[in-house]
Amino acid sequence: MQYEEGAYRDLGWAKIDVGRPARTGTAEAVYAAGKTPAQVAGALAALREAHPGRVAVATRCDEACAAAVRERFAGEPVLVEAGVCAVGDFPAAESGPLAVVCAGTSDLPVAQEAVVTARANGLDTRLVADVGVAGLHRLLDKLPELREAVCVIVVAGMDGALPSVVAGLVSAPVVAVPTSVGYGAAFGGLAPLLTMLNSCSPGVTVVNIDNGFGAAMAAARILNVKAER
Amino acid sequence: MQYEEGAYRDLGWAKIDVGRPARTGTAEAVYAAGKTPAQVAGALAALREAHPGRVAVATRCDEACAAAVRERFAGEPVLVEAGVCAVGDFPAAESGPLAVVCAGTSDLPVAQEAVVTARANGLDTRLVADVGVAGLHRLLDKLPELREAVCVIVVAGMDGALPSVVAGLVSAPVVAVPTSVGYGAAFGGLAPLLTMLNSCSPGVTVVNIDNGFGAAMAAARILNVKAER
Amino acid sequence: MQYEEGAYRDLGWAKIDVGRPARTGTAEAVYAAGKTPAQVAGALAALREAHPGRVAVATRCDEACAAAVRERFAGEPVLVEAGVCAVGDFPAAESGPLAVVCAGTSDLPVAQEAVVTARANGLDTRLVADVGVAGLHRLLDKLPELREAVCVIVVAGMDGALPSVVAGLVSAPVVAVPTSVGYGAAFGGLAPLLTMLNSCSPGVTVVNIDNGFGAAMAAARILNVKAER
Amino acid sequence: MQYEEGAYRDLGWAKIDVGRPARTGTAEAVYAAGKTPAQVAGALAALREAHPGRVAVATRCDEACAAAVRERFAGEPVLVEAGVCAVGDFPAAESGPLAVVCAGTSDLPVAQEAVVTARANGLDTRLVADVGVAGLHRLLDKLPELREAVCVIVVAGMDGALPSVVAGLVSAPVVAVPTSVGYGAAFGGLAPLLTMLNSCSPGVTVVNIDNGFGAAMAAARILNVKAER
Amino acid sequence: MQYEEGAYRDLGWAKIDVGRPARTGTAEAVYAAGKTPAQVAGALAALREAHPGRVAVATRCDEACAAAVRERFAGEPVLVEAGVCAVGDFPAAESGPLAVVCAGTSDLPVAQEAVVTARANGLDTRLVADVGVAGLHRLLDKLPELREAVCVIVVAGMDGALPSVVAGLVSAPVVAVPTSVGYGAAFGGLAPLLTMLNSCSPGVTVVNIDNGFGAAMAAARILNVKAER
Amino acid sequence: MQYEEGAYRDLGWAKIDVGRPARTGTAEAVYAAGKTPAQVAGALAALREAHPGRVAVATRCDEACAAAVRERFAGEPVLVEAGVCAVGDFPAAESGPLAVVCAGTSDLPVAQEAVVTARANGLDTRLVADVGVAGLHRLLDKLPELREAVCVIVVAGMDGALPSVVAGLVSAPVVAVPTSVGYGAAFGGLAPLLTMLNSCSPGVTVVNIDNGFGAAMAAARILNVKAER
Amino acid sequence: MQYEEGAYRDLGWAKIDVGRPARTGTAEAVYAAGKTPAQVAGALAALREAHPGRVAVATRCDEACAAAVRERFAGEPVLVEAGVCAVGDFPAAESGPLAVVCAGTSDLPVAQEAVVTARANGLDTRLVADVGVAGLHRLLDKLPELREAVCVIVVAGMDGALPSVVAGLVSAPVVAVPTSVGYGAAFGGLAPLLTMLNSCSPGVTVVNIDNGFGAAMAAARILNVKAER
Amino acid sequence: MQYEEGAYRDLGWAKIDVGRPARTGTAEAVYAAGKTPAQVAGALAALREAHPGRVAVATRCDEACAAAVRERFAGEPVLVEAGVCAVGDFPAAESGPLAVVCAGTSDLPVAQEAVVTARANGLDTRLVADVGVAGLHRLLDKLPELREAVCVIVVAGMDGALPSVVAGLVSAPVVAVPTSVGYGAAFGGLAPLLTMLNSCSPGVTVVNIDNGFGAAMAAARILNVKAER
């Protein structure tokens, strides 16, 4: 079997999977929630060491966590946006374009998590904001831009109707991201999640609620299809 | 207090609320599920007796129930469609137009329950079928017809996205009906129900899953606003 | 197709749908949750510019947001109530009356969101408070007032039983609003939501939990039926 | 400790708790679902042997089960109604009156399970059918009868609103039974169950969905309060 | 009809149902959650005025609310315990005994809400704490006390198993109160709620999660059965 | 790495994991639901071939499936009970005793699935039936037998209270199996599942609803602890 | 705007969206559930007429439906498998390879729906069956094959753990399909659905429960990325 | 019957079950949530008094609670870790080894609750951190260590896939602990809970979400099997 024994760095409380780029095409990212700021900074450092040419990324960072990262990587480029801490120079865009579309202004933070993550992974990424289905003409106006994209991430809360409409209009893969925007019977994003899983437009796939990061990683896999072959 | 004591017929196992038209503008209807065919036919007979000029309606009738109704009202006009048994001559359309729009062919039975109920209550009702959001042009093509309507009932299963789109395009009241069409994470209609409750288009109201009857009754109340004043 | 390309103002992070009054009869409102105070004020400004004769409305505003709105519109009339910021002179009541009924004092904030929104849209609106079904005589005492209304919004938490009772007593359209008032098995408003969706009184329609705004917008559509025709 | 060792009959596959009347005031009943007809008949026989003066009761019996019971107790009085098989002569009514109220005709089978069980336990039981809140006058008309009752069981499906209204009108204990009558968002009785648990009328208690048997047993405990002391 | 028109005090934002003692045997109580401290104090004042001989009760009071009540009723006896504010001299115990049993120490606050409410309504109430089923002998040791009670309230979180065990040991009515004590799959009290609704001991009835108040009100109705007849 | 490549038999539609006994101590079993009778019989044949000395087991077999197994293994010992088809001679009991306790007669089929599976895996297994908590003395009477067991499987539907009580009385590991016995708010076994996960007796572990097989496999792992060391 | 008005065939009860291949790269498919056999056959005929060179596909067909299709297209190639009716000659595989991996034999029908749909859309598709995580070596043995694939569909019921493991081993896009295989707390596929949405391997996307069709359509979009550019 | 009457200490608000070690092999632990710091310290003192040779343990302690414990037991060894307060000298490890495995660094606090509890009960416990299935080689690298363990506790949030993989590789009992780590459709740990209950690897048992304590107590029962016999 082709299993690479030992391809990780053991920090005791963590085992950084440094073999992941070779296996999956993208580096491990640090999920900051539930970790101490020191743990997040430490894990990023291990990633930087293992893959100096890649941007090391942590998601769901709060203020304290971002401060610890900034301090640890004082001399290096650190981008903090939408809860993402990205350490290292962003690569030039190598594949794309990827369109990240969001239904409302309140969905922007999730969309931005996707945008930052995608750019850190070398994707040519464009944001199209506030084109919810209550005013279809805003979306239809952007159709040429959407049809140019090789992959479309659609971010929406509340009714989550936007991915169905977009997927009926483009031929690219559509990755839908439900958000927890909404109240009452939105049930923390359950409503748009179910909407998207039941899309009447075939070929929509879905990631977890508020998971802009995961959508970008899926897009990276999809765009690599084109890039690598 | 203006309470009309005794304004019902007591059949023992049922108390037919014959005062309802005076109070609410529409007659009581018989919900057949869980009742015996004889009970359904008996309740319809009591309604016919109390209001000879109105169509007596039972919903959710199965074959046995429809047979019992046909037998009981052998000489009278009986319409059986989409689980509705309607006894009596349908009135001329007095108010409207009401548009009943459905997303897919599989949603048709629920839409037809709405159509039959609305017509039995004197509403000028038009059915627009199979205009789901996966092919928006089908819907946009019908826009003039929809904008003519005084009230629009929108029936959809799966993602339930259609009411949000319709309500962004018309000024009439939009009554949304989720259907149990779909599978898996549609959870028997829960998915489109939540979608519709969270519509990003303001002013959409919602009735129970598969409740074409209830949507038509809401439309009757809404159209009476115009008719009566 | 009659689609008005470009009928929106593009603020970059938002696309204000200024064509909405023409299409749906009511202006876009700003949903403040998840937006920065500056974004809310900016969106209201765009609405004011596009429709100087209309009240611009934002819902779910917290203190910081209200302060930003008051500052931005220093010389203009700004009403802040029940989380709603409304900028501009309220129109004279043009249609109605609309009755907003609530079951308990704890439901008042949601009812007031409905009242403010309705009045900002020109509806003659009356509030009937604390008439829950545990003391039916309080409700029955108000029956004449309720029967005068062209549309009735019923706001209730806990068991959510009030809309069923009201709809059995009046002929006007009944829009039910479940609230998150209650605890335990109220599950944040799920209990009254399900109650209302399953109302045994035909013709009740439902909006999202705590969605006083949406109920008022539905009422505006319903009352326009009368006004416009 | 006052524990009676051995106060049960061991049938191998069952241990009939013959000490229950002494401890709880009512005999064990056989829950037929998931048991074979022979098991049900056998358990009833053990109960009859242990307490010859009591009616032996099995609930949730299907046709095959009822046939097995009728055969086994060929010479004895057997009542089969609403899925209940009751073997033995019913006692004269010793305490009460108990009112069993149901909202609609479709709720009758559950109400009847309560009535039969209550009568088998010696309660003076009266059924008031079809007094749902959509036509309040039907209920108010029966108020004198309800106020006479020492305990009121209220059976309702759909919105489950009836117990709240009843409990606001009487001083007796109100035991609420949600039924699975309804469709869509009734979710098999979840909707009325939640309604009843959140009743705005203090003092309503609730049993399981469709559990007419359990409501009658609770009533027996309540009425024994009076009878025994 | 015997409806007493006007039997309430209209405070504008509230309609105090002063006819409730006559109808239901117990006074209206004030549910403080979602009300301002001034509203709570005002409602209590209206109750005191209407029924000077009764204790006026508000539940779910926080610190601010309790302070407002203490200030408003400076010269009168005010008891604040377990979130209950009770104004007025407690009556001598007239009926009972009522046993309030709780499974663990963490369930005590809910049990105490029941105890205070019951005593304010004149019930002779005894608390039996920390007798969960993990150590059955603690419960069995209290059996004589439990068997003396005319009604037993059983409060339990986590697995909610205690009411089933208690109801198998006593003949009195058992009112079960699930609590939100627990974590993870307790889901805020859903777990013990379902346990109790599915009790294998016939005759258990259930109130809402954490609803000590409601259980006491049910007990008051039950004990009145004995007291009044 | 010690990975055994190729340690499975490839049937095309299935890959029988013949290395499992070496890795996990127990053989793979066939989950018959969703497989054709021929597939089930074929998979059992592959297991028999690979491990002639072990009993080959399939669970969740219906009639057609059992017939196919009986036909395929015409000359061999085949046991069919509680949906289990077991092919081969049962081994002598090597470790134990294991007690399988069930709350009611309706839970017997699930308990029997556990018993048959355990015996096929060489465990000395004893069944204790119908000792639910509504009649505690039946359980306490069996305490000596339970305290002798090295592991106790407790099977219960409805309130699922039995494992908490048992685990408070014995020191052996307690594996709890919720069953789908019950109705209404039992929600197909969700109620006892949650009860058991929230047990107030520390050290109870839980398997899936109706999963007697899984409980027996867990017991086999536990008893092997003793046997192997 | 580039909207093609009229690009559908209006059958009255359906509007076949014949413009879909131009917009989305794949033809409309017929969802047979809830449609009559005649409707399914009619819709397929309209698709065949519009796009003679494409395979016309209907999913979720029962026996009656398949018979109607076979009769209607008597002289043409009709494939019926896994509930799919496909009319027309399958195209040569143009892009791929696509791997369809399933965890257990019981998941095969859903995997086959994916395989047939993918092949009908010209994808070079390979099935890898029964490689669930309980015997990892079966999966690791197939790793070379999986790493060759341009896209991997992973079908799994029960714990739904397989996609997380696969996505940690390959760089291609992973589309996860939860199935309703399992019982008890699988809740009709909810368990694997949630597992997959929460995958710890970044870049997994998910479609609806049992939605092999949808996964194949997503794969078609993804593979077109490579094919078209 | 062998029931030890009086084997508890009655503190009024609590009844410390001092007979539990004799019955179940482990001492009662104090669940601190919902108790006052004084109550927690008091309960620990009662446990220390009753069993001077055992470590007294309280779980779910916050800062205030830990401070109260430290103050009360000023001269004694007090360990505070992962919300556990343990008073007394830890015993030498008597049985084991027990492996506690966790999927990610964010799951560490729950794993540590298990480790501390297990060590306080005399188990030889080893922690294996951060071996989630997204990088299988990290886990496979630890296989020899896992196969040495007599019992394995597996702690995982998000997809909860790790226990299925581990149980396919070892023969020891596997106790799975879902954690609330994750967001969106993790629903506070519901996702990994369901995953684990539906494990395709037979013999996995599950405890409540985040219940490291309960898993350790189950391990203590399991290891006692070996130790005692």
CSV table of N, CA, C and O in Angstrom, one decimal, chain F residues 9 18 42-53 72-73:
chain,number,residue,atom,x,y,z
F,9,ARG,N,-12.9,-11.1,0.2
F,9,ARG,CA,-13.3,-11.8,-1.0
F,9,ARG,C,-14.2,-10.9,-1.8
F,9,ARG,O,-15.2,-10.4,-1.4
F,18,VAL,N,-13.0,-10.8,5.1
F,18,VAL,CA,-12.7,-12.1,5.9
F,18,VAL,C,-11.5,-11.9,6.9
F,18,VAL,O,-11.2,-12.8,7.7
F,42,GLY,N,-25.6,-15.5,-0.7
F,42,GLY,CA,-24.3,-15.5,-1.3
F,42,GLY,C,-23.2,-15.0,-0.3
F,42,GLY,O,-22.1,-15.6,-0.2
F,43,ALA,N,-23.6,-14.0,0.4
F,43,ALA,CA,-22.6,-13.4,1.4
F,43,ALA,C,-22.4,-14.4,2.5
F,43,ALA,O,-21.3,-14.5,3.0
F,44,LEU,N,-23.5,-15.0,3.0
F,44,LEU,CA,-23.3,-16.0,4.0
F,44,LEU,C,-22.4,-17.2,3.6
F,44,LEU,O,-21.6,-17.7,4.4
F,45,ALA,N,-22.6,-17.6,2.3
F,45,ALA,CA,-21.7,-18.7,1.8
F,45,ALA,C,-20.3,-18.3,1.8
F,45,ALA,O,-19.4,-19.1,2.2
F,46,ALA,N,-20.0,-17.0,1.4
F,46,ALA,CA,-18.6,-16.6,1.4
F,46,ALA,C,-18.0,-16.6,2.9
F,46,ALA,O,-16.9,-16.9,3.1
F,47,LEU,N,-18.9,-16.2,3.8
F,47,LEU,CA,-18.4,-16.1,5.2
F,47,LEU,C,-18.1,-17.6,5.7
F,47,LEU,O,-17.2,-17.8,6.4
F,48,ARG,N,-19.1,-18.5,5.4
F,48,ARG,CA,-18.9,-19.9,5.8
F,48,ARG,C,-17.6,-20.5,5.2
F,48,ARG,O,-16.9,-21.2,5.9
F,49,GLU,N,-17.4,-20.2,4.0
F,49,GLU,CA,-16.2,-20.7,3.3
F,49,GLU,C,-14.9,-20.2,4.0
F,49,GLU,O,-13.9,-20.9,4.2
F,50,ALA,N,-14.9,-18.9,4.3
F,50,ALA,CA,-13.7,-18.2,4.9
F,50,ALA,C,-13.5,-18.7,6.3
F,50,ALA,O,-12.3,-18.9,6.7
F,51,HIS,N,-14.6,-18.9,7.1
F,51,HIS,CA,-14.4,-19.2,8.5
F,51,HIS,C,-15.3,-20.4,8.8
F,51,HIS,O,-16.4,-20.2,9.4
F,52,PRO,N,-15.0,-21.6,8.4
F,52,PRO,CA,-15.9,-22.8,8.5
F,52,PRO,C,-16.2,-23.1,10.0
F,52,PRO,O,-17.3,-23.6,10.3
F,53,GLY,N,-15.4,-22.7,10.9
F,53,GLY,CA,-15.7,-22.9,12.3
F,53,GLY,C,-16.6,-21.9,13.0
F,53,GLY,O,-16.9,-22.1,14.2
F,72,ARG,N,-30.3,-22.5,0.3
F,72,ARG,CA,-28.8,-22.6,0.0
F,72,ARG,C,-28.0,-23.5,1.0
F,72,ARG,O,-27.1,-24.1,0.5
F,73,PHE,N,-28.4,-23.5,2.2
F,73,PHE,CA,-27.7,-24.3,3.2
F,73,PHE,C,-28.6,-25.5,3.7
F,73,PHE,O,-28.8,-25.7,4.9
